[in-house]
Coordinates of C-alpha atoms in Angstrom, one line a residue:
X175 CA 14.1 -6.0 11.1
X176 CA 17.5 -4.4 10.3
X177 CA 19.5 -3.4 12.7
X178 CA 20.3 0.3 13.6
X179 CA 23.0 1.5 11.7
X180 CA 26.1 3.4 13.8
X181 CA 27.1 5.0 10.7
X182 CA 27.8 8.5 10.8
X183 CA 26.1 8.5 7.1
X184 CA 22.6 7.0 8.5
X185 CA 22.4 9.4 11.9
X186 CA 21.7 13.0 11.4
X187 CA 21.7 14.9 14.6
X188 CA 19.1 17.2 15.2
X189 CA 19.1 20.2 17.9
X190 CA 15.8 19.2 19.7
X191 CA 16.7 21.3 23.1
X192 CA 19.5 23.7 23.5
X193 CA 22.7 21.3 24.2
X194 CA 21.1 18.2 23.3
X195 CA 21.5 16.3 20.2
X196 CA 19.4 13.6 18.9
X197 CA 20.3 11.2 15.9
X198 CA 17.3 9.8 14.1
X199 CA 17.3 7.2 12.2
X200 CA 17.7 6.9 8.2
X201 CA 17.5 4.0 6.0
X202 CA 19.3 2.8 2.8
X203 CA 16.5 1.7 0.1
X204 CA 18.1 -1.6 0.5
X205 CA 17.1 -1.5 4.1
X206 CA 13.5 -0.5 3.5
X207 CA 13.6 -2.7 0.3
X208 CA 14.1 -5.9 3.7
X209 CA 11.9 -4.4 6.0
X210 CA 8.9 -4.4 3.9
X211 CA 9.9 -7.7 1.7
X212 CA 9.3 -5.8 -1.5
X213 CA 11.9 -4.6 -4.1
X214 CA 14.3 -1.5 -4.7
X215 CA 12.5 -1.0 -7.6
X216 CA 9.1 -1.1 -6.0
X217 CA 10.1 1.8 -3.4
X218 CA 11.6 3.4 -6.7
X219 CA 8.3 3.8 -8.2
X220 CA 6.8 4.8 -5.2
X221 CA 8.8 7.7 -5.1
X222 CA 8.6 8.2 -8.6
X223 CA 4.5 8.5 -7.8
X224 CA 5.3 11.2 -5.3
X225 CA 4.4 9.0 -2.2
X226 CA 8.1 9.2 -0.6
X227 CA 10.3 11.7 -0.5
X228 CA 13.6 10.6 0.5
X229 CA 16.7 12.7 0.8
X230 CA 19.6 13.2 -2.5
X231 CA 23.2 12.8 -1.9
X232 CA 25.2 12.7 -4.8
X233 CA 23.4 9.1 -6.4
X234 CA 22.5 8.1 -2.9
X235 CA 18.8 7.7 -1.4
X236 CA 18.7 8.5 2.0
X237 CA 15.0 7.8 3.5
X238 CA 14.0 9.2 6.8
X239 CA 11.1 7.5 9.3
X240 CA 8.6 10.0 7.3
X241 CA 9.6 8.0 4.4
X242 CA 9.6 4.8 6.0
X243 CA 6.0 5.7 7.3
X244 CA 5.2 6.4 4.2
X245 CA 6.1 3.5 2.6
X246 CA 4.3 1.1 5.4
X247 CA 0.9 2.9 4.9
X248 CA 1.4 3.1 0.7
X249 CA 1.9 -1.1 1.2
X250 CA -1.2 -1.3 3.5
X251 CA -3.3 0.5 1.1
X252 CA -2.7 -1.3 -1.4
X253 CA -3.4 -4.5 0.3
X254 CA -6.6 -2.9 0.8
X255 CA -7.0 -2.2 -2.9
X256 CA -6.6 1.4 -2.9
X257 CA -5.4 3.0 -5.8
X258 CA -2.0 5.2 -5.7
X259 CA -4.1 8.4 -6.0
X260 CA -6.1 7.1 -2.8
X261 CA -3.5 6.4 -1.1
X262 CA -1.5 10.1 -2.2
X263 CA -4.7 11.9 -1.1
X264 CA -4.7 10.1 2.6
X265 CA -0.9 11.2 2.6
X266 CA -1.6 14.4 2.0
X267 CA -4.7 15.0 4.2
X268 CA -2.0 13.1 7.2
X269 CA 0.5 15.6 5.9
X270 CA -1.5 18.6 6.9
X271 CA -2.5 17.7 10.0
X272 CA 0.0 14.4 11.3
X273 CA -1.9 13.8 14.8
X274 CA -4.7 13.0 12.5
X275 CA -8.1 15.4 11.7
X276 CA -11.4 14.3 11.7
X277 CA -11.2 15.2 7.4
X278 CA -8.5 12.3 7.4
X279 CA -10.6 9.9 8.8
X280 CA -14.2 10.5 7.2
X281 CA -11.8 10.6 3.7
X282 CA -10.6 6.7 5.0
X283 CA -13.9 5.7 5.6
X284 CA -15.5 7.0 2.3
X285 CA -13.0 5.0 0.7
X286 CA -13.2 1.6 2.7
X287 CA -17.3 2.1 2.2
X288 CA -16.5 2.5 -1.8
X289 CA -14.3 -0.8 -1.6
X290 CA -16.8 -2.9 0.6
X291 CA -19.7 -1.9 -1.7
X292 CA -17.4 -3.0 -4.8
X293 CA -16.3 -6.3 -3.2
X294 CA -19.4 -6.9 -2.7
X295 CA -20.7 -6.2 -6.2
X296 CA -17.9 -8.3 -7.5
X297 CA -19.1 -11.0 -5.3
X298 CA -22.5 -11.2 -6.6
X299 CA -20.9 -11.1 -9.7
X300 CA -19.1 -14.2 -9.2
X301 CA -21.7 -16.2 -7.3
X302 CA -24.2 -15.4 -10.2
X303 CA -21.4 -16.7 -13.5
X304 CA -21.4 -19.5 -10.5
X305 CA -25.0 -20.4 -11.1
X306 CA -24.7 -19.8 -15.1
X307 CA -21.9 -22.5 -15.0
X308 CA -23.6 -25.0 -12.8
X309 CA -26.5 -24.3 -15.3
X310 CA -24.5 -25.0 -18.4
X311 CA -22.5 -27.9 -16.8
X312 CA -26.5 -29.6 -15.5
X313 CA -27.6 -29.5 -19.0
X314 CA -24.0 -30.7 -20.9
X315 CA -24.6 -33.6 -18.2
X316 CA -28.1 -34.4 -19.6
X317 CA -27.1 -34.1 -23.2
X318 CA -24.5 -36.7 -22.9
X319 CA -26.8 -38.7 -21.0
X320 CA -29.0 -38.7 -23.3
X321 CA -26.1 -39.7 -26.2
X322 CA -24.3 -41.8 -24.3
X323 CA -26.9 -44.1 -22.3

């Protein structure tokens, strides 16, 4: 993982408390790009898709940890084959209520029940073309037998 930046350009200070200042961290898309092992043009598209928002200076990108959280729950739903408007909804349910909500959750779970009852369709699927190929492959093997004693 990257090491914070001392920049001036990737600290924004923030008035949390009167006096205090707090810099939080931002990222360059090449830094996220490293993080998350995929490509600038990958977290492009993402943003492009409306699932990050990151920050406009001049030509610049500048992504905040809302953006970087974004971007590590956008990669883990699609791991777990959710499609981009899955993954937006989820985003935006987290969005409206980001110490999580009960709708948030049931909506997660709807969707991993939708993609354990497909997997497991698919499966069947695939163990029954197994059978039909063992089938086909038992009687090429008896043909030739019988042609080629």
């Amino acid at each position: 993982m990257p090491k914070p930046s001392q920049t001036a350009s990737q600290a924004s200070p923030t008035d949390s408390a009167p006096g205090a200042v707090v810099h939080r961290r931002t990222f360059a898309i090449g830094e996220l790009a490293e993080m998350f092992e995929v490509t600038p043009r990958t977290i492009r598209f993402y943003e492009q898709e409306g699932l990050l928002s990151p920050e406009r200076r001049g030509q610049r990108r500048i992504y905040h940890d809302k953006d970087r959280v974004r971007l590590k729950l956008t990669l883990r739903g699609k791991r777990l084959g959710f499609t981009l408007a899955e993954i937006r909804e989820v985003i935006e349910l987290y969005d409206a209520m980001p110490d999580g909500n009960a709708r948030q959750l049931h909506r997660i779970l709807e969707i991993l029940a939708e993609k354990r009852a497909d997997m497991e369709q698919r499966l069947e699927d695939i163990r029954l073309m197994q059978r039909e190929l063992d089938d086909v492959e038992t009687r090429c093997r008896a043909v030739l037998e019988r042609l080629d004693p």
